[in-house]
Amino acid sequence: MLKGLWALAWLETKIFAREPMGLVGTLGLPVVIFILLGRAFGAGGRSVPGAAQAPFNVAILAALLIAVSAVLSLVAIMAIYREGGILKRLRATPLAPLTILSAHVVVKLGFTLASLALLMAAGRQFFPGAMTPHWLGFSAALLLSVLSILSLGFVVASVVPTARFAQPVGAAVLYPMVVLSGLFFPIEALPRTLEVVAWGLPTTHAVALMQGIWDGGGWAAHWDHVAGLATIFAVCAAVASKTFRWE
Amino acid sequence: MSAAVITVSHLRKTYGATVAVDDVSLEVREGEIFGLIGPNGAGKTTTMECVEGLRRADRGIISVLGLDPVRDASALRQRIGVQHQDAHLQKRIKVWEAIDLWASLYGRTVEAGALLARLGLEGKRDAWFMTLSGGQKQRLFIALALIHDPEVVFLDELTTGLDPQARRAIWALVTGIRDRGKTVFLTTHLMEEAERLCDRVAIIEHGRLIEMGTPADLVATHCPERRVVFTSDSPGVAERLKDAPGVRHATTEGQTHTLHGEGDDFVTGIIHAVARESIHVRGFRTEVPTLEDVFLKLTGHGIRD
Ligand SMILES: Nc1ncnc2c1ncn2[C@@H]1O[C@H](COP(=O)(O)OP(=O)(O)O)[C@@H](O)[C@H]1O
Ligand SMILES: [Mg+2]
């Protein structure tokens, strides 16, 4: 059923890598922000001696930025492909519609792993001893988070009218979610309604799960956030399958 | 007469309140180039996409190679090749990558190198799509439509936006597709293109078919009039030729004389009369109506109005 998935995903990976700006935003930006903020506040939740206590875990922020840039990029690509008739052309081939969209998910997950590898290398280089999480678990937490936020990206991509609006609309949806994610201040500090809203957002569960895994907790201790991410994925995938426009 | 490869009966398709196609019936026969012609917005693309199975008709029955385009979509896709209007490819995809991907999706394919050579793209194998000229892009799309050796090829507004030279090159390729035994269903709003390329045409306007037939038959039926225009300094010329067979009336403007008439013997008759009367002629041409004139006659306006 997913015939052609790997061929298309590999092709889209190469195509994405040919655009310098996309690569810089996806691979470069989160790492640069990580290094700069890590220098100022400390990395991995540990403060720099003599500086103020780290207000948040810089590594988690960087991971969240990796997810956000993947989703913004996905929304833009979907809008551009739709406007250019590329989605229509692909859909007229024997490729299944789900295969065409899944290929982009595979590409984004691949670049997420590459970005995370860069982040780890930077951590080892610049902040020795500060980055102590279980990396395999953390990678899995990030991938699950990205998958869930990507599904929301498909919903956003369904409603953006034209390619010109893709970036601004995507940013307007995602950045407030980052603010509300619990990374900068505890969710409990929010007014009651906003707290409920926050727990309906994939970013909030993503931060909670990644922080929990970072701190050494097992997956069993965070099943609620895993379930939250999975539920949001299921809901968004169902909505997108109804609302996604191919042309 | 060859067997019908495509039959459409009483097709109707609406987009909300817009009736894009209304009660269209047509038949495309094996091995012919069939053209659906009409102005922009007439319903050509909608009709074609319903036949390809990309859109679901509101009403009507469509059969392509004996298959139902919606129900048998996946079987049909292996046997038809499609070129869309206004559909591009990824900006930075290379020509060979596109060919490779398409080839990987079909059970049976032709040899890619030979196909690219036939379409004049062998030197562009490693070029990004965005760097191709308009004509090269269209030729790549034709290559993608032909890679699996389909029996029926759909070409939607293939030459729109191309310069005359690129257009002629594409025409030669399309004729080549037919000459290899394929059936071609194309749309165009260029009457000259339809006349050069199509064995039969159907004229569509406001979603309805208004005529169908070979270009020559349509012209003969709706615009039988011929004109002979010649320049001569002999006096009273038009008067002397007025009685040649088929001539209906004559007009003169300075030394340019125009004879209007119809029938098979019209032009021959004038040539004989010119010789018999020993008229000194400096210029002589015949004007034959075209599909453009047929369209004008049938709709009361030009195709670009
Ligand atoms: N996706 C669509 N949504 C709404 N209206 C459409 C759509 N596609 C075409 N139309 C309308 O349907 C009519 C026929 O369009 P189309 O089939 O594209 O004509 P043509 O190919 O002859 O230019 C036009 O009025 C057009 O505006
Ligand atoms: Mg059209």
Coordinates of C-alpha atoms and ligand atoms in Angstrom, one line a residue:
Chain A
M1 CA 0.0 0.0 0.0
L2 CA 2.9 2.4 0.7
K3 CA 4.6 1.5 -2.6
G4 CA 7.0 4.2 -3.6
L5 CA 7.2 5.7 -0.1
W6 CA 10.9 5.3 0.4
A7 CA 11.7 6.3 -3.2
L8 CA 9.6 9.5 -2.8
A9 CA 11.0 10.2 0.7
W10 CA 14.6 9.9 -0.4
L11 CA 13.8 12.1 -3.4
E12 CA 12.2 14.8 -1.2
T13 CA 15.1 14.6 1.1
K14 CA 17.5 15.4 -1.7
I15 CA 15.2 18.2 -3.0
F16 CA 15.0 19.7 0.5
A17 CA 18.7 19.6 0.9
R18 CA 19.2 21.5 -2.3
E19 CA 17.6 24.6 -0.8
P20 CA 20.2 26.4 1.4
M21 CA 17.7 28.5 3.4
G22 CA 15.6 25.4 4.3
L23 CA 18.7 23.6 5.6
V24 CA 19.9 26.5 7.6
G25 CA 16.5 26.9 9.3
T26 CA 16.1 23.2 10.0
L27 CA 19.6 22.1 11.0
G28 CA 21.4 25.3 11.9
L29 CA 19.1 27.5 13.8
P30 CA 18.1 25.3 16.7
V31 CA 21.8 24.4 17.3
V32 CA 22.9 28.1 17.2
I33 CA 20.2 29.1 19.6
F34 CA 21.1 26.2 21.8
I35 CA 24.8 27.3 21.9
L36 CA 24.0 30.9 22.5
L37 CA 21.5 30.4 25.2
G38 CA 23.5 27.6 26.7
R39 CA 26.5 30.0 27.0
A40 CA 24.3 32.5 28.8
F41 CA 22.2 30.3 31.1
G42 CA 23.8 26.9 31.1
A43 CA 22.7 23.8 29.2
G44 CA 20.7 20.8 30.1
G45 CA 19.1 22.5 33.0
R46 CA 22.4 23.2 34.8
S47 CA 23.3 26.9 35.3
V48 CA 26.6 28.5 34.4
P49 CA 28.5 29.1 37.6
G50 CA 28.1 32.7 38.7
A51 CA 25.3 33.4 36.3
A52 CA 21.6 33.5 37.1
Q53 CA 19.8 30.2 37.6
A54 CA 18.8 28.8 34.2
P55 CA 15.2 29.8 33.7
F56 CA 14.4 26.8 31.6
N57 CA 16.1 23.8 30.0
V58 CA 17.8 25.2 27.0
A59 CA 18.2 21.8 25.4
I60 CA 14.5 21.1 25.6
L61 CA 13.8 24.5 24.0
A62 CA 16.2 23.6 21.2
A63 CA 14.4 20.3 20.7
L64 CA 11.1 22.1 20.6
L65 CA 12.5 24.5 18.0
I66 CA 13.5 21.5 15.9
A67 CA 9.9 20.3 16.0
V68 CA 8.5 23.8 15.2
S69 CA 10.8 24.4 12.3
A70 CA 9.9 20.9 10.9
V71 CA 6.2 21.7 11.1
L72 CA 6.6 25.3 9.6
S73 CA 8.6 23.8 6.8
L74 CA 5.9 21.1 6.2
V75 CA 3.1 23.7 6.1
A76 CA 5.1 25.8 3.6
I77 CA 5.9 22.8 1.4
M78 CA 2.3 21.6 1.3
A79 CA 1.1 25.1 0.4
I80 CA 3.7 25.5 -2.4
Y81 CA 3.1 22.0 -3.7
R82 CA -0.6 22.6 -3.8
E83 CA -0.3 26.0 -5.5
G84 CA 2.1 24.6 -8.1
G85 CA -0.1 21.7 -8.9
I86 CA 2.6 19.3 -7.7
L87 CA 0.3 17.5 -5.3
K88 CA -2.2 17.2 -8.1
R89 CA 0.4 15.7 -10.5
L90 CA 1.6 13.2 -7.9
R91 CA -1.9 12.2 -7.0
A92 CA -2.6 11.3 -10.6
T93 CA 0.1 8.7 -10.5
P94 CA -0.3 5.2 -8.9
L95 CA 1.1 6.7 -5.7
A96 CA -1.5 6.4 -2.9
P97 CA -2.5 9.8 -1.4
L98 CA -1.4 8.6 2.0
T99 CA 2.0 7.7 0.6
I100 CA 2.6 11.1 -0.9
L101 CA 1.9 12.8 2.5
S102 CA 3.7 10.1 4.5
A103 CA 6.9 10.7 2.5
H104 CA 7.0 14.2 3.8
V105 CA 6.5 13.0 7.4
V106 CA 9.4 10.6 6.9
V107 CA 11.6 13.4 5.5
K108 CA 10.8 15.6 8.5
L109 CA 11.5 12.8 11.0
G110 CA 14.8 12.2 9.3
F111 CA 15.8 15.8 9.5
T112 CA 14.7 15.8 13.1
L113 CA 17.1 13.0 13.9
A114 CA 19.9 14.8 12.0
S115 CA 19.2 18.1 14.0
L116 CA 19.2 16.2 17.2
A117 CA 22.5 14.6 16.4
L118 CA 23.9 18.0 15.7
L119 CA 22.6 19.2 19.0
M120 CA 24.2 16.3 20.9
A121 CA 27.5 17.0 19.2
A122 CA 27.3 20.6 20.1
G123 CA 26.4 19.7 23.7
R124 CA 29.4 17.4 24.0
Q125 CA 31.6 20.1 22.5
F126 CA 30.4 23.2 24.3
F127 CA 28.9 21.9 27.6
P128 CA 30.8 18.8 28.7
G129 CA 29.1 17.0 31.5
A130 CA 25.8 19.0 31.2
M131 CA 24.0 16.8 28.8
T132 CA 23.2 13.6 30.6
P133 CA 19.9 12.2 29.3
H134 CA 19.2 8.8 28.0
W135 CA 19.7 9.8 24.3
L136 CA 17.8 6.9 22.8
G137 CA 14.8 7.6 24.9
F138 CA 15.0 11.3 24.3
S139 CA 15.2 10.8 20.6
A140 CA 12.1 8.7 20.7
A141 CA 10.3 11.3 22.8
L142 CA 11.3 14.0 20.3
L143 CA 10.2 11.9 17.3
L144 CA 6.8 11.2 18.9
S145 CA 6.4 14.9 19.6
V146 CA 7.3 15.9 16.1
L147 CA 4.9 13.3 14.7
S148 CA 2.1 14.7 16.8
I149 CA 2.8 18.3 15.9
L150 CA 3.2 17.4 12.2
S151 CA -0.3 16.1 12.2
L152 CA -1.5 19.5 13.4
G153 CA 0.7 20.9 10.6
F154 CA -1.4 19.0 8.1
V155 CA -4.6 20.6 9.5
V156 CA -3.0 24.0 9.3
A157 CA -1.8 23.3 5.7
S158 CA -5.5 22.4 4.9
V159 CA -6.7 25.9 5.8
V160 CA -3.9 28.2 4.6
P161 CA -5.3 29.8 1.5
T162 CA -2.1 30.3 -0.5
A163 CA 1.6 29.7 -0.3
R164 CA 2.2 33.3 0.6
F165 CA 0.2 32.8 3.9
A166 CA 1.8 29.5 4.8
Q167 CA 4.7 30.9 6.9
P168 CA 2.8 33.6 8.7
V169 CA -0.2 31.4 9.5
G170 CA 2.0 28.5 10.6
A171 CA 4.0 30.9 12.8
A172 CA 0.9 32.4 14.3
V173 CA -0.3 29.0 15.3
L174 CA 2.9 27.5 16.5
Y175 CA 4.7 30.2 18.4
P176 CA 1.9 30.9 20.9
M177 CA 1.9 27.1 21.5
V178 CA 5.6 27.3 22.3
V179 CA 4.9 30.1 24.8
L180 CA 2.1 28.0 26.4
S181 CA 4.1 24.8 26.4
G182 CA 5.1 25.0 30.1
L183 CA 8.7 25.4 29.2
F184 CA 9.0 29.1 30.3
F185 CA 6.5 29.0 33.2
P186 CA 4.5 26.2 34.8
I187 CA 1.1 25.4 33.2
E188 CA -0.5 25.6 36.7
A189 CA 0.3 29.3 36.8
L190 CA -2.0 29.9 33.9
P191 CA -5.7 30.9 34.3
R192 CA -7.9 27.8 34.5
T193 CA -9.3 28.0 30.9
L194 CA -5.8 28.6 29.4
E195 CA -4.5 25.7 31.4
V196 CA -7.1 23.4 29.8
V197 CA -6.3 24.8 26.4
A198 CA -2.6 24.2 27.0
W199 CA -3.2 20.5 27.8
G200 CA -5.0 20.2 24.4
L201 CA -1.8 21.3 22.6
P202 CA 0.8 18.8 21.4
T203 CA 3.6 21.1 22.4
T204 CA 2.7 21.1 26.0
H205 CA 2.7 17.3 26.1
A206 CA 5.9 17.3 24.1
V207 CA 7.7 19.5 26.6
A208 CA 6.4 17.5 29.6
L209 CA 7.4 14.2 28.0
M210 CA 10.9 15.4 26.9
Q211 CA 11.5 17.0 30.2
G212 CA 10.5 13.8 32.0
I213 CA 12.7 11.6 29.9
W214 CA 15.5 14.1 30.2
D215 CA 15.3 14.0 34.0
G216 CA 15.7 10.2 33.9
G217 CA 12.0 9.1 34.3
G218 CA 10.8 6.0 32.5
W219 CA 8.2 6.0 29.8
A220 CA 5.7 4.4 32.2
A221 CA 5.8 7.5 34.4
H222 CA 4.8 9.6 31.4
W223 CA 2.2 7.5 29.8
D224 CA -0.3 10.4 30.1
H225 CA 1.8 12.6 27.8
V226 CA 2.4 9.8 25.4
A227 CA -1.4 9.2 25.3
G228 CA -1.9 13.0 24.9
L229 CA 0.4 13.1 21.9
A230 CA -1.1 10.0 20.4
T231 CA -4.7 11.3 20.9
I232 CA -3.8 14.7 19.3
F233 CA -2.2 12.8 16.4
A234 CA -5.3 10.7 15.9
V235 CA -7.6 13.6 16.0
C236 CA -5.6 15.8 13.7
A237 CA -5.0 13.0 11.2
A238 CA -8.8 12.4 11.1
V239 CA -9.5 16.1 10.6
A240 CA -6.8 16.5 8.0
S241 CA -8.0 13.4 6.1
K242 CA -11.4 15.3 5.7
T243 CA -10.1 18.8 5.1
F244 CA -6.8 18.4 3.2
R245 CA -7.0 20.0 -0.2
W246 CA -5.0 18.7 -3.0
E247 CA -5.5 21.6 -5.3
Chain B
M1 CA -14.3 2.9 -38.3
S2 CA -12.0 2.1 -35.3
A3 CA -13.4 1.0 -32.0
A4 CA -14.3 3.6 -29.3
V5 CA -11.6 3.8 -26.6
I6 CA -13.4 6.5 -24.6
T7 CA -17.2 7.0 -24.4
V8 CA -18.8 9.8 -22.5
S9 CA -22.5 10.0 -22.3
H10 CA -24.5 12.8 -20.7
L11 CA -21.7 14.0 -18.4
R12 CA -22.6 16.8 -16.0
K13 CA -20.3 18.3 -13.4
T14 CA -20.9 21.3 -11.2
Y15 CA -18.7 23.2 -8.7
G16 CA -21.2 24.7 -6.2
A17 CA -23.5 26.9 -8.3
T18 CA -21.2 26.8 -11.4
V19 CA -22.3 24.3 -14.0
A20 CA -18.9 23.5 -15.5
V21 CA -20.0 20.7 -17.8
D22 CA -23.5 20.0 -18.9
D23 CA -24.8 17.0 -20.8
V24 CA -21.6 16.3 -22.8
S25 CA -21.5 13.1 -24.8
L26 CA -18.6 12.1 -27.0
E27 CA -16.6 9.2 -28.3
V28 CA -12.9 8.9 -28.9
R29 CA -11.8 6.2 -31.3
E30 CA -8.7 4.1 -31.2
G31 CA -5.6 5.6 -32.8
E32 CA -7.0 9.1 -33.4
I33 CA -6.1 12.5 -32.1
F34 CA -9.3 13.9 -30.7
G35 CA -9.4 17.5 -29.7
L36 CA -11.8 19.2 -27.2
I37 CA -11.7 22.8 -28.2
G38 CA -13.2 25.9 -26.8
P39 CA -12.4 29.2 -25.0
N40 CA -11.1 29.4 -21.4
G41 CA -13.6 28.4 -18.9
A42 CA -15.6 26.3 -21.4
G43 CA -15.3 23.1 -19.4
K44 CA -12.5 21.3 -21.2
T45 CA -10.3 20.6 -18.2
T46 CA -13.2 19.5 -16.1
T47 CA -14.4 17.1 -18.8
M48 CA -11.0 15.7 -19.3
E49 CA -10.4 15.2 -15.5
C50 CA -13.7 13.4 -15.2
V51 CA -12.6 11.0 -18.0
E52 CA -9.2 10.5 -16.3
G53 CA -11.0 9.6 -13.0
L54 CA -9.5 12.6 -11.2
R55 CA -12.9 14.1 -10.7
R56 CA -16.2 12.4 -9.9
A57 CA -19.0 13.3 -12.3
D58 CA -22.3 14.5 -10.9
R59 CA -24.1 12.6 -13.6
G60 CA -23.4 10.6 -16.8
I61 CA -21.5 7.5 -17.7
I62 CA -17.9 7.4 -18.7
S63 CA -15.9 4.4 -20.0
V64 CA -12.2 4.4 -20.8
L65 CA -10.7 1.2 -22.3
G66 CA -13.8 -0.5 -21.0
L67 CA -13.1 0.7 -17.4
D68 CA -15.0 3.0 -15.1
P69 CA -12.5 5.8 -14.4
V70 CA -13.5 6.1 -10.7
R71 CA -14.3 2.6 -9.8
D72 CA -11.3 1.1 -11.7
A73 CA -9.0 4.0 -11.0
S74 CA -5.9 2.0 -10.2
A75 CA -6.2 -0.3 -13.2
L76 CA -6.8 2.6 -15.5
R77 CA -3.8 4.6 -14.2
Q78 CA -1.5 1.9 -15.5
R79 CA -3.0 2.2 -19.0
I80 CA -3.4 6.0 -19.5
G81 CA -0.8 8.8 -19.5
V82 CA -1.8 12.2 -18.3
Q83 CA -0.5 15.7 -18.8
H84 CA -2.2 18.4 -16.7
Q85 CA -2.7 22.0 -17.4
D86 CA -0.9 24.2 -14.8
A87 CA 0.7 21.5 -12.8
H88 CA 4.4 21.7 -12.2
L89 CA 7.0 19.7 -10.4
Q90 CA 9.3 20.3 -7.5
K91 CA 11.6 23.3 -8.4
R92 CA 14.8 21.4 -7.6
I93 CA 13.9 17.9 -8.9
K94 CA 16.3 16.7 -11.6
V95 CA 14.9 15.5 -14.9
W96 CA 16.2 12.0 -14.4
E97 CA 14.9 11.9 -10.9
A98 CA 11.4 12.6 -12.0
I99 CA 11.6 10.0 -14.8
D100 CA 13.0 7.5 -12.3
L101 CA 10.3 8.1 -9.8
W102 CA 7.5 7.8 -12.4
A103 CA 9.1 4.7 -13.9
S104 CA 9.3 3.0 -10.5
L105 CA 5.5 3.4 -10.1
Y106 CA 4.4 1.4 -13.1
G107 CA 4.6 -2.3 -13.8
R108 CA 5.8 -1.8 -17.4
T109 CA 8.0 1.0 -18.7
V110 CA 9.8 2.0 -21.9
E111 CA 13.5 2.7 -21.9
A112 CA 14.0 6.1 -20.3
G113 CA 17.1 7.0 -22.2
A114 CA 15.5 6.5 -25.5
L115 CA 12.4 8.3 -24.4
L116 CA 14.4 11.4 -23.3
A117 CA 16.3 11.3 -26.6
R118 CA 13.1 11.2 -28.6
L119 CA 11.8 14.2 -26.7
G120 CA 15.1 16.1 -27.1
L121 CA 15.9 16.1 -23.4
E122 CA 19.0 13.9 -23.2
G123 CA 21.2 16.9 -22.5
K124 CA 19.0 18.0 -19.6
R125 CA 19.1 14.8 -17.5
D126 CA 20.8 16.5 -14.6
A127 CA 19.0 19.8 -14.9
W128 CA 16.7 21.1 -12.1
F129 CA 13.1 21.4 -13.2
M130 CA 13.1 25.2 -12.4
T131 CA 15.9 25.8 -14.9
L132 CA 14.1 24.3 -17.9
S133 CA 12.4 26.4 -20.6
G134 CA 8.7 26.3 -21.0
G135 CA 9.0 24.0 -24.0
Q136 CA 11.4 21.7 -22.1
K137 CA 9.1 21.5 -19.2
Q138 CA 6.2 20.5 -21.5
R139 CA 8.4 17.8 -23.1
L140 CA 9.3 16.5 -19.7
F141 CA 5.6 16.2 -18.8
I142 CA 5.1 14.4 -22.1
A143 CA 7.9 12.0 -21.1
L144 CA 6.2 11.4 -17.7
A145 CA 2.9 10.7 -19.5
L146 CA 4.6 8.2 -21.8
I147 CA 7.0 6.4 -19.5
H148 CA 4.7 3.5 -18.9
D149 CA 3.8 3.1 -22.6
P150 CA 0.1 4.0 -22.1
E151 CA -2.6 3.2 -24.6
V152 CA -4.4 6.5 -24.2
V153 CA -2.6 9.8 -23.7
F154 CA -4.4 12.9 -22.3
L155 CA -2.9 16.3 -23.0
D156 CA -4.5 19.4 -21.5
E157 CA -3.5 22.7 -23.1
L158 CA -0.1 21.4 -24.0
T159 CA 1.2 24.4 -25.9
T160 CA -0.3 27.3 -24.0
G161 CA 2.3 29.9 -23.3
L162 CA 4.9 28.5 -25.7
D163 CA 6.5 30.4 -28.5
P164 CA 5.6 29.3 -32.1
Q165 CA 8.8 27.3 -32.6
A166 CA 8.4 25.3 -29.4
R167 CA 4.8 24.8 -30.3
R168 CA 5.6 23.3 -33.6
A169 CA 8.1 20.9 -32.0
I170 CA 5.4 19.7 -29.6
W171 CA 3.0 19.2 -32.5
A172 CA 5.5 16.9 -34.2
L173 CA 5.8 14.9 -30.9
V174 CA 2.0 14.6 -30.5
T175 CA 1.7 13.4 -34.1
G176 CA 4.5 10.9 -33.3
I177 CA 2.5 9.5 -30.4
R178 CA -0.5 8.8 -32.6
D179 CA 1.8 7.3 -35.3
R180 CA 3.0 4.8 -32.7
G181 CA -0.6 3.6 -32.4
K182 CA -1.7 5.5 -29.3
T183 CA -5.0 7.3 -28.9
V184 CA -4.6 11.0 -28.0
F185 CA -7.3 13.1 -26.3
L186 CA -6.2 16.7 -26.1
T187 CA -7.7 20.1 -25.3
T188 CA -6.7 23.4 -26.7
H189 CA -8.1 26.9 -27.1
L190 CA -5.9 27.4 -30.2
M191 CA -7.9 26.7 -33.3
E192 CA -4.8 26.5 -35.5
E193 CA -3.4 23.8 -33.2
A194 CA -6.7 21.8 -33.4
E195 CA -6.7 22.1 -37.2
R196 CA -3.1 21.0 -37.6
L197 CA -3.2 18.2 -35.1
C198 CA -6.6 16.7 -34.6
D199 CA -8.3 14.0 -36.7
R200 CA -11.6 15.0 -35.0
V201 CA -12.7 17.8 -32.8
A202 CA -15.5 18.6 -30.5
I203 CA -16.3 22.3 -29.8
I204 CA -17.4 23.1 -26.3
E205 CA -18.7 26.3 -24.9
H206 CA -20.3 27.1 -21.6
G207 CA -20.0 23.5 -20.7
R208 CA -22.0 22.2 -23.7
L209 CA -20.8 20.5 -26.8
I210 CA -22.0 22.5 -29.8
E211 CA -20.4 20.6 -32.7
M212 CA -18.3 17.5 -33.4
G213 CA -16.5 16.2 -36.5
T214 CA -13.3 16.3 -38.6
P215 CA -12.0 19.9 -39.0
A216 CA -12.5 19.6 -42.8
D217 CA -16.1 18.5 -42.4
L218 CA -16.9 21.2 -39.9
V219 CA -15.5 23.9 -42.2
A220 CA -17.3 22.4 -45.2
T221 CA -20.6 22.3 -43.3
H222 CA -20.5 25.6 -41.6
C223 CA -18.2 27.8 -43.7
P224 CA -18.4 26.5 -47.2
E225 CA -17.5 29.8 -48.7
R226 CA -14.1 30.2 -50.5
R227 CA -12.5 33.4 -51.6
V228 CA -10.1 34.0 -54.5
V229 CA -8.2 37.2 -54.2
F230 CA -6.0 38.5 -57.0
T231 CA -4.4 41.6 -58.3
S232 CA -4.6 42.6 -61.9
D233 CA -4.3 45.8 -63.9
S234 CA -6.6 44.6 -66.7
P235 CA -9.8 46.7 -66.7
G236 CA -13.2 45.2 -65.8
V237 CA -11.7 42.0 -64.5
A238 CA -14.2 41.1 -61.9
E239 CA -17.0 41.6 -64.3
R240 CA -15.4 39.2 -66.8
L241 CA -15.0 36.4 -64.2
K242 CA -18.3 36.8 -62.5
D243 CA -19.9 34.0 -64.5
A244 CA -17.3 31.3 -63.7
P245 CA -18.9 28.3 -61.9
G246 CA -19.6 28.7 -58.2
V247 CA -18.9 32.4 -58.1
R248 CA -21.6 34.2 -56.1
H249 CA -20.4 37.8 -56.2
A250 CA -17.3 39.9 -56.7
T251 CA -15.8 43.0 -55.1
T252 CA -13.1 45.2 -56.4
E253 CA -10.8 47.6 -54.5
G254 CA -8.3 49.4 -56.6
Q255 CA -6.5 46.6 -58.5
T256 CA -7.4 44.0 -55.9
H257 CA -10.3 41.8 -56.8
T258 CA -12.1 39.3 -54.5
L259 CA -14.4 36.6 -55.8
H260 CA -16.7 34.9 -53.3
G261 CA -18.2 31.5 -53.9
E262 CA -18.4 27.9 -52.9
G263 CA -18.2 24.4 -54.2
D264 CA -15.5 22.1 -55.4
D265 CA -15.1 23.6 -58.8
F266 CA -15.0 27.2 -57.7
V267 CA -11.2 27.8 -57.7
T268 CA -10.6 25.6 -60.8
G269 CA -13.3 27.4 -62.6
I270 CA -11.7 30.8 -62.0
I271 CA -8.3 29.5 -63.1
H272 CA -9.8 28.3 -66.3
A273 CA -11.7 31.6 -66.8
V274 CA -8.6 33.6 -66.2
A275 CA -6.7 31.6 -68.8
R276 CA -9.5 31.8 -71.3
E277 CA -9.9 35.5 -71.0
S278 CA -6.1 36.0 -71.1
I279 CA -6.3 38.1 -68.0
H280 CA -2.9 39.4 -66.8
V281 CA -2.6 38.5 -63.1
R282 CA 0.1 39.8 -60.8
G283 CA -0.9 38.1 -57.6
F284 CA -3.4 35.2 -56.9
R285 CA -4.3 33.5 -53.7
T286 CA -7.2 31.5 -52.3
E287 CA -8.7 32.0 -48.8
V288 CA -10.2 29.0 -47.1
P289 CA -12.1 29.4 -43.9
T290 CA -10.7 27.8 -40.8
L291 CA -12.0 26.3 -37.6
E292 CA -11.6 29.8 -36.2
D293 CA -14.3 30.9 -38.7
V294 CA -16.5 27.9 -37.8
F295 CA -16.2 28.9 -34.1
L296 CA -17.1 32.5 -34.9
K297 CA -20.1 31.4 -37.0
L298 CA -21.4 28.9 -34.4
T299 CA -21.0 31.1 -31.3
G300 CA -21.2 34.6 -32.7
H301 CA -17.9 35.6 -31.1
G302 CA -14.2 34.9 -31.5
I303 CA -12.5 32.3 -29.3
R304 CA -10.5 34.9 -27.4
D305 CA -13.3 37.3 -26.7
Ligands
LIG1 N1 -11.9 23.5 -8.9 C1 -12.9 24.4 -9.3 N2 -13.7 25.0 -8.4 C2 -14.7 25.8 -8.8 N3 -14.9 26.1 -10.1 C3 -14.1 25.6 -11.0 C4 -13.0 24.7 -10.7 N4 -12.4 24.3 -11.8 C5 -13.1 24.9 -12.8 N5 -14.1 25.7 -12.4 C6 -15.0 26.5 -13.2 O1 -15.6 25.6 -14.1 C7 -15.7 26.2 -15.4 C8 -15.0 25.3 -16.4 O2 -13.6 25.3 -16.1 P1 -12.5 24.4 -16.8 O3 -13.0 23.0 -16.9 O4 -11.2 24.6 -16.2 O5 -12.5 25.1 -18.3 P2 -11.4 25.1 -19.4 O6 -10.4 24.0 -19.1 O7 -12.2 24.9 -20.7 O8 -10.7 26.4 -19.3 C9 -15.2 27.5 -15.3 O9 -16.2 28.4 -15.0 C10 -14.3 27.5 -14.0 O10 -14.2 28.7 -13.4
MG2 MG -8.4 24.1 -18.9

